[in-house]
Amino acid sequence: MILVIGATGGVGRHVVSSLAATGPETGVEVRALVRDPGQVTLPAGVEAVRGDLSSPRTLEAALRGVHGVYLMWPGLPVQPRVVEAIAEHAKQVVYLSTDVTDLADGEQPTSFHQEIERQIRQSGLDWTFLRAIDFATNTLGWADQIRQGVVRWPYGLAARSLVHERDIADVAVRVLTTSGHAGGKYVLTGPEAITHADQVRIIGEAIGRDVRWEDLPPENARRQLTAAWGNAAFVDARLAAWRSFVHTPERVTDTVELLLGRPPRTFRTWARDHADDFR
Ligand SMILES: NC(=O)c1ccc[n+]([C@@H]2O[C@H](COP(=O)([O-])OP(=O)(O)OC[C@H]3O[C@@H](n4cnc5c(N)ncnc54)[C@H](OP(=O)(O)O)[C@@H]3O)[C@@H](O)[C@H]2O)c1
């Protein structure tokens, strides 16, 4: 029995459907943690169990009889009791993390991912971290601008190694259903780094219309993004990263291919899969 936490999320929904599709061959049963079972449609054979990560005692029913857990963490304060509860029931956890460094002894976490990774490491569970660098779904934030035909954003030449959410899910399923992944810290990316401006062009091609790129001066971007995202430090960190990707493209790893025996999906494939989201 595998429990998928974040089962309605961008990655989790594909983890659920892939596990459910292979279930008849592998014998794996799938349970989905959901906040409101009445609001979700899950594939046939998947059991929905109500639970809320902000209230760890509500997870007990979902964790009963579970062997493996796919865990993601939404934008909530970290609740250490969640990892403890998982460790009381399950043997294995696969955690959707990001490109963080390992914490040294006594070092303070700078992100919730580092904090949760540390809790998991200390939990006694067999763990695997999926350290995805940048989701292609982040470009959905341009959808309104794309519908208007022009994207104004900073650093058009910043090259990013965006990963398709289905590839992350495929890796999660591989890790949950095959052995040899305990202690794996898998850094996941797409197959190549593509500039912001090219991402916009490729999305335009997928929806069959010309979409123009306009470089937004970083100072204007800083003001606009701080107003929109509400976190100046985060905005500054993003702007600094994008600036660096103009000269040094974001890292591309071969982890997806090594694990799945096929290359990751391209950004073009992602754009076609999501064309309707931009129309
Ligand atoms: N974007 C990136 O580039 C990037 C890169 C690396 C890592 N990540 C990480 O990936 C994770 C997001 O994954 P995703 O995109 O698959 O998820 P997502 O699409 O953001 O969906 C969030 C999921 O969390 C569930 N959820 C929210 N609050 C909950 C609660 N209190 N209790 C139980 N479930 C709750 C939601 O369920 P409901 O249907 O009930 O709302 C939904 O299934 C984040 O941790 C993010 O930091 C993102």
Tab-separated table of C-alpha atoms and ligand atoms in Angstrom:
chain	number	residue	atom	x	y	z
A	1	MET	CA	0.000	0.000	0.000
A	2	ILE	CA	1.380	3.366	-1.029
A	3	LEU	CA	-0.005	6.619	0.338
A	4	VAL	CA	0.234	9.673	-1.894
A	5	ILE	CA	0.242	12.988	-0.023
A	6	GLY	CA	-0.554	15.966	-2.253
A	7	ALA	CA	-2.521	13.571	-4.458
A	8	THR	CA	-4.359	16.371	-6.261
A	9	GLY	CA	-1.182	18.405	-6.858
A	10	GLY	CA	0.690	18.967	-10.100
A	11	VAL	CA	3.052	16.042	-9.477
A	12	GLY	CA	1.012	13.945	-7.047
A	13	ARG	CA	-1.927	13.481	-9.413
A	14	HIS	CA	0.409	11.746	-11.886
A	15	VAL	CA	1.968	9.655	-9.123
A	16	VAL	CA	-1.544	8.467	-8.255
A	17	SER	CA	-2.564	7.692	-11.831
A	18	SER	CA	0.697	5.893	-12.710
A	19	LEU	CA	0.625	3.781	-9.574
A	20	ALA	CA	-3.041	2.961	-10.179
A	21	ALA	CA	-2.331	2.024	-13.810
A	22	THR	CA	0.470	-0.376	-12.881
A	23	GLY	CA	-1.326	-1.723	-9.821
A	24	PRO	CA	-2.854	-4.754	-11.554
A	25	GLU	CA	0.670	-5.932	-12.573
A	26	THR	CA	2.627	-4.890	-9.501
A	27	GLY	CA	-0.005	-5.612	-6.869
A	28	VAL	CA	0.539	-2.119	-5.454
A	29	GLU	CA	-2.512	-0.570	-3.839
A	30	VAL	CA	-2.855	3.214	-3.821
A	31	ARG	CA	-4.328	5.480	-1.215
A	32	ALA	CA	-4.657	9.240	-1.651
A	33	LEU	CA	-4.616	11.707	1.214
A	34	VAL	CA	-7.143	14.416	0.432
A	35	ARG	CA	-8.624	17.243	2.406
A	36	ASP	CA	-12.079	16.868	0.932
A	37	PRO	CA	-12.910	13.457	-0.580
A	38	GLY	CA	-16.186	14.855	-1.974
A	39	GLN	CA	-14.290	17.301	-4.182
A	40	VAL	CA	-11.817	14.972	-5.900
A	41	THR	CA	-12.077	12.468	-8.710
A	42	LEU	CA	-9.464	9.742	-8.492
A	43	PRO	CA	-8.695	6.839	-10.831
A	44	ALA	CA	-10.629	3.627	-10.285
A	45	GLY	CA	-9.274	1.544	-7.422
A	46	VAL	CA	-7.644	4.454	-5.581
A	47	GLU	CA	-8.888	4.898	-2.051
A	48	ALA	CA	-9.343	8.490	-0.862
A	49	VAL	CA	-8.764	9.095	2.838
A	50	ARG	CA	-9.396	12.431	4.462
A	51	GLY	CA	-6.499	14.127	6.232
A	52	ASP	CA	-4.874	17.513	6.660
A	53	LEU	CA	-1.134	18.107	6.977
A	54	SER	CA	-1.725	21.076	9.261
A	55	SER	CA	-3.331	18.716	11.787
A	56	PRO	CA	-1.039	15.661	11.976
A	57	ARG	CA	-3.405	13.557	14.103
A	58	THR	CA	-5.800	13.482	11.122
A	59	LEU	CA	-3.220	11.421	9.183
A	60	GLU	CA	-3.505	8.281	11.306
A	61	ALA	CA	-6.299	6.650	9.295
A	62	ALA	CA	-4.537	7.302	5.998
A	63	LEU	CA	-1.250	5.841	7.279
A	64	ARG	CA	-2.666	2.583	8.623
A	65	GLY	CA	-1.203	-0.407	6.762
A	66	VAL	CA	0.941	1.745	4.475
A	67	HIS	CA	4.386	0.618	3.294
A	68	GLY	CA	5.546	3.584	1.191
A	69	VAL	CA	4.643	7.270	1.199
A	70	TYR	CA	5.034	9.928	-1.473
A	71	LEU	CA	5.298	13.185	0.464
A	72	MET	CA	5.204	16.761	-0.754
A	73	TRP	CA	4.907	19.808	1.462
A	74	PRO	CA	2.555	22.680	0.549
A	75	GLY	CA	3.179	26.241	1.756
A	76	LEU	CA	2.418	25.518	5.417
A	77	PRO	CA	4.475	25.881	8.563
A	78	VAL	CA	6.430	22.634	8.994
A	79	GLN	CA	4.835	20.159	11.408
A	80	PRO	CA	7.520	17.752	12.708
A	81	ARG	CA	4.806	15.355	13.874
A	82	VAL	CA	3.960	14.530	10.236
A	83	VAL	CA	7.280	12.797	9.536
A	84	GLU	CA	7.114	11.094	12.937
A	85	ALA	CA	3.637	9.755	12.140
A	86	ILE	CA	4.807	8.475	8.755
A	87	ALA	CA	7.763	6.718	10.428
A	88	GLU	CA	5.438	5.023	12.932
A	89	HIS	CA	3.568	3.290	10.095
A	90	ALA	CA	5.595	3.170	6.889
A	91	LYS	CA	8.999	1.823	5.851
A	92	GLN	CA	9.754	4.173	2.963
A	93	VAL	CA	9.233	7.818	2.081
A	94	VAL	CA	9.893	9.586	-1.187
A	95	TYR	CA	10.020	13.331	-0.594
A	96	LEU	CA	9.545	15.942	-3.316
A	97	SER	CA	12.276	18.408	-2.425
A	98	THR	CA	14.223	20.993	-4.360
A	99	ASP	CA	17.865	21.707	-5.156
A	100	VAL	CA	18.987	22.181	-1.546
A	101	THR	CA	22.313	21.350	0.062
A	102	ASP	CA	22.649	18.873	2.908
A	103	LEU	CA	22.655	20.521	6.333
A	104	ALA	CA	25.781	20.065	8.408
A	105	ASP	CA	25.395	19.055	12.068
A	106	GLY	CA	23.937	21.981	13.997
A	107	GLU	CA	23.366	24.096	10.872
A	108	GLN	CA	20.033	25.935	10.732
A	109	PRO	CA	17.755	25.175	7.765
A	110	THR	CA	17.144	28.063	5.383
A	111	SER	CA	14.115	26.451	3.752
A	112	PHE	CA	11.304	24.119	4.715
A	113	HIS	CA	12.743	21.540	2.310
A	114	GLN	CA	16.002	21.403	4.277
A	115	GLU	CA	14.026	21.147	7.501
A	116	ILE	CA	11.859	18.285	6.273
A	117	GLU	CA	14.831	16.476	4.707
A	118	ARG	CA	16.559	16.634	8.096
A	119	GLN	CA	13.502	15.261	9.914
A	120	ILE	CA	13.240	12.453	7.382
A	121	ARG	CA	16.939	11.617	7.651
A	122	GLN	CA	16.571	11.279	11.405
A	123	SER	CA	13.321	9.287	11.214
A	124	GLY	CA	14.652	5.776	10.590
A	125	LEU	CA	12.649	5.545	7.334
A	126	ASP	CA	14.202	4.434	4.057
A	127	TRP	CA	14.188	7.753	2.260
A	128	THR	CA	14.756	9.148	-1.192
A	129	PHE	CA	14.770	12.864	-1.974
A	130	LEU	CA	13.599	14.043	-5.377
A	131	ARG	CA	15.435	17.335	-5.629
A	132	ALA	CA	13.635	18.863	-8.592
A	133	ILE	CA	15.273	22.109	-9.682
A	134	ASP	CA	12.573	24.030	-11.574
A	135	PHE	CA	9.142	22.873	-12.677
A	136	ALA	CA	8.013	23.714	-16.212
A	137	THR	CA	4.641	24.496	-14.622
A	138	ASN	CA	6.170	27.707	-13.250
A	139	THR	CA	5.691	29.159	-16.738
A	140	LEU	CA	1.919	28.917	-16.210
A	141	GLY	CA	2.436	32.200	-14.356
A	142	TRP	CA	2.783	33.796	-17.795
A	143	ALA	CA	-0.584	32.492	-19.001
A	144	ASP	CA	-2.398	35.854	-18.811
A	145	GLN	CA	0.415	37.661	-20.628
A	146	ILE	CA	0.587	34.920	-23.259
A	147	ARG	CA	-3.140	35.293	-23.904
A	148	GLN	CA	-2.478	39.007	-24.491
A	149	GLY	CA	0.337	38.206	-26.934
A	150	VAL	CA	3.347	39.649	-25.099
A	151	VAL	CA	5.333	38.471	-22.082
A	152	ARG	CA	7.208	41.163	-20.168
A	153	TRP	CA	9.673	39.515	-17.834
A	154	PRO	CA	13.319	40.017	-16.865
A	155	TYR	CA	16.324	38.272	-18.360
A	156	GLY	CA	15.085	36.859	-21.659
A	157	LEU	CA	18.408	35.107	-22.143
A	158	ALA	CA	18.306	33.274	-18.802
A	159	ALA	CA	18.485	29.557	-19.687
A	160	ARG	CA	16.544	27.219	-17.392
A	161	SER	CA	16.444	23.428	-17.203
A	162	LEU	CA	12.698	23.094	-16.548
A	163	VAL	CA	11.410	19.613	-15.751
A	164	HIS	CA	8.046	18.162	-16.768
A	165	GLU	CA	5.935	17.265	-13.728
A	166	ARG	CA	5.186	13.871	-15.300
A	167	ASP	CA	8.891	13.026	-15.273
A	168	ILE	CA	9.085	13.818	-11.565
A	169	ALA	CA	6.047	11.589	-11.031
A	170	ASP	CA	7.557	8.798	-13.146
A	171	VAL	CA	10.721	8.934	-11.050
A	172	ALA	CA	8.671	8.876	-7.843
A	173	VAL	CA	6.805	5.792	-9.042
A	174	ARG	CA	10.047	4.086	-10.082
A	175	VAL	CA	11.547	4.756	-6.655
A	176	LEU	CA	8.415	3.591	-4.838
A	177	THR	CA	8.087	0.358	-6.794
A	178	THR	CA	11.703	-0.803	-7.288
A	179	SER	CA	14.527	-1.367	-4.831
A	180	GLY	CA	17.924	0.293	-4.500
A	181	HIS	CA	16.919	3.919	-3.950
A	182	ALA	CA	17.336	4.310	-0.182
A	183	GLY	CA	19.504	7.344	0.532
A	184	GLY	CA	19.139	8.649	-3.052
A	185	LYS	CA	19.251	12.418	-3.511
A	186	TYR	CA	18.095	12.683	-7.083
A	187	VAL	CA	18.521	16.085	-8.714
A	188	LEU	CA	15.899	16.225	-11.465
A	189	THR	CA	15.846	18.537	-14.483
A	190	GLY	CA	14.573	18.595	-18.026
A	191	PRO	CA	16.833	17.507	-20.910
A	192	GLU	CA	18.257	20.956	-21.738
A	193	ALA	CA	18.394	24.567	-20.593
A	194	ILE	CA	16.092	26.862	-22.601
A	195	THR	CA	16.018	30.652	-22.350
A	196	HIS	CA	12.982	32.489	-21.009
A	197	ALA	CA	12.422	34.054	-24.431
A	198	ASP	CA	12.574	30.658	-26.163
A	199	GLN	CA	10.162	29.168	-23.637
A	200	VAL	CA	7.661	31.869	-24.600
A	201	ARG	CA	8.248	31.237	-28.315
A	202	ILE	CA	7.744	27.477	-27.831
A	203	ILE	CA	4.521	28.021	-25.879
A	204	GLY	CA	3.352	30.324	-28.696
A	205	GLU	CA	4.058	27.563	-31.235
A	206	ALA	CA	2.151	25.042	-29.122
A	207	ILE	CA	-0.955	27.259	-29.099
A	208	GLY	CA	-0.518	28.371	-32.694
A	209	ARG	CA	0.044	32.081	-32.201
A	210	ASP	CA	2.939	34.551	-32.128
A	211	VAL	CA	3.797	35.633	-28.631
A	212	ARG	CA	6.314	38.420	-28.247
A	213	TRP	CA	9.019	38.632	-25.572
A	214	GLU	CA	9.832	42.011	-24.022
A	215	ASP	CA	12.723	42.270	-21.582
A	216	LEU	CA	11.519	43.926	-18.378
A	217	PRO	CA	14.251	45.959	-16.653
A	218	PRO	CA	15.222	44.135	-13.427
A	219	GLU	CA	14.305	47.144	-11.225
A	220	ASN	CA	10.746	47.204	-12.638
A	221	ALA	CA	10.539	43.438	-12.267
A	222	ARG	CA	11.668	43.717	-8.661
A	223	ARG	CA	8.858	46.195	-7.865
A	224	GLN	CA	6.186	44.223	-9.712
A	225	LEU	CA	7.170	40.795	-8.378
A	226	THR	CA	7.546	42.045	-4.812
A	227	ALA	CA	4.033	43.480	-5.006
A	228	ALA	CA	2.719	40.212	-6.487
A	229	TRP	CA	4.643	37.666	-4.383
A	230	GLY	CA	4.985	39.689	-1.178
A	231	ASN	CA	8.491	38.463	-0.341
A	232	ALA	CA	11.302	40.819	-1.333
A	233	ALA	CA	14.072	38.421	-0.284
A	234	PHE	CA	12.600	35.661	-2.473
A	235	VAL	CA	12.255	38.049	-5.417
A	236	ASP	CA	15.869	39.214	-5.030
A	237	ALA	CA	17.079	35.617	-4.905
A	238	ARG	CA	15.113	34.750	-8.055
A	239	LEU	CA	16.393	37.816	-9.920
A	240	ALA	CA	19.984	37.017	-8.957
A	241	ALA	CA	19.556	33.405	-10.110
A	242	TRP	CA	18.022	34.427	-13.453
A	243	ARG	CA	20.796	36.973	-14.013
A	244	SER	CA	23.372	34.239	-13.437
A	245	PHE	CA	21.587	31.909	-15.892
A	246	VAL	CA	22.207	34.446	-18.686
A	247	HIS	CA	25.894	33.594	-18.591
A	248	THR	CA	25.822	30.170	-16.961
A	249	PRO	CA	22.743	28.156	-17.907
A	250	GLU	CA	20.968	26.328	-15.123
A	251	ARG	CA	22.366	22.870	-14.419
A	252	VAL	CA	21.094	19.930	-16.489
A	253	THR	CA	21.342	16.454	-14.951
A	254	ASP	CA	21.030	12.997	-16.504
A	255	THR	CA	19.210	11.592	-13.443
A	256	VAL	CA	15.807	11.166	-15.104
A	257	GLU	CA	17.365	9.234	-17.977
A	258	LEU	CA	19.511	7.095	-15.671
A	259	LEU	CA	16.502	6.178	-13.549
A	260	LEU	CA	13.904	5.738	-16.270
A	261	GLY	CA	16.041	4.520	-19.174
A	262	ARG	CA	14.698	7.270	-21.452
A	263	PRO	CA	15.385	10.989	-21.782
A	264	PRO	CA	13.218	13.480	-19.886
A	265	ARG	CA	10.337	15.038	-21.766
A	266	THR	CA	11.262	18.236	-23.619
A	267	PHE	CA	9.839	21.674	-22.873
A	268	ARG	CA	8.127	21.483	-26.278
A	269	THR	CA	6.277	18.358	-25.124
A	270	TRP	CA	5.351	20.110	-21.890
A	271	ALA	CA	4.019	23.132	-23.815
A	272	ARG	CA	1.896	20.875	-26.039
A	273	ASP	CA	0.572	19.005	-22.984
A	274	HIS	CA	-0.431	22.340	-21.440
A	275	ALA	CA	-1.538	24.229	-24.563
A	276	ASP	CA	-5.098	24.556	-23.269
A	277	ASP	CA	-3.842	26.228	-20.086
A	278	PHE	CA	-2.509	29.097	-22.231
A	279	ARG	CA	-5.467	29.480	-24.604
B	1	LIG	N1	7.726	24.983	-8.592
B	1	LIG	C1	8.969	24.528	-8.599
B	1	LIG	O1	9.785	24.891	-9.462
B	1	LIG	C2	9.398	23.539	-7.547
B	1	LIG	C3	10.693	23.017	-7.614
B	1	LIG	C4	11.079	22.061	-6.655
B	1	LIG	C5	10.193	21.697	-5.644
B	1	LIG	N2	8.945	22.259	-5.602
B	1	LIG	C6	8.050	21.848	-4.503
B	1	LIG	O2	7.005	21.057	-5.016
B	1	LIG	C7	5.930	21.113	-4.070
B	1	LIG	C8	4.628	21.361	-4.831
B	1	LIG	O3	4.300	20.178	-5.514
B	1	LIG	P1	3.095	20.129	-6.561
B	1	LIG	O4	3.324	21.200	-7.590
B	1	LIG	O5	2.914	18.741	-7.000
B	1	LIG	O6	1.857	20.534	-5.649
B	1	LIG	P2	0.726	21.621	-5.926
B	1	LIG	O7	0.241	21.505	-7.334
B	1	LIG	O8	1.221	22.933	-5.406
B	1	LIG	O9	-0.466	21.083	-5.002
B	1	LIG	C9	-0.447	21.200	-3.598
B	1	LIG	C10	-1.005	19.920	-3.001
B	1	LIG	O10	-0.939	20.022	-1.584
B	1	LIG	C11	-2.219	19.689	-1.062
B	1	LIG	N3	-2.413	20.395	0.195
B	1	LIG	C12	-2.369	21.728	0.391
B	1	LIG	N4	-2.574	21.995	1.690
B	1	LIG	C13	-2.767	20.799	2.299
B	1	LIG	C14	-3.038	20.420	3.645
B	1	LIG	N5	-3.151	21.327	4.628
B	1	LIG	N6	-3.169	19.092	3.924
B	1	LIG	C15	-3.075	18.161	2.942
B	1	LIG	N7	-2.818	18.459	1.653
B	1	LIG	C16	-2.664	19.782	1.342
B	1	LIG	C17	-3.190	20.145	-2.125
B	1	LIG	O11	-4.406	19.497	-1.919
B	1	LIG	P3	-5.856	20.212	-2.107
B	1	LIG	O12	-6.401	19.640	-3.386
B	1	LIG	O13	-6.620	19.784	-0.919
B	1	LIG	O14	-5.603	21.699	-2.168
B	1	LIG	C18	-2.450	19.667	-3.376
B	1	LIG	O15	-2.645	18.286	-3.569
B	1	LIG	C19	6.267	22.231	-3.076
B	1	LIG	O16	6.779	21.677	-1.898
B	1	LIG	C20	7.348	22.995	-3.823
B	1	LIG	O17	8.233	23.687	-2.942
B	1	LIG	C21	8.522	23.157	-6.531
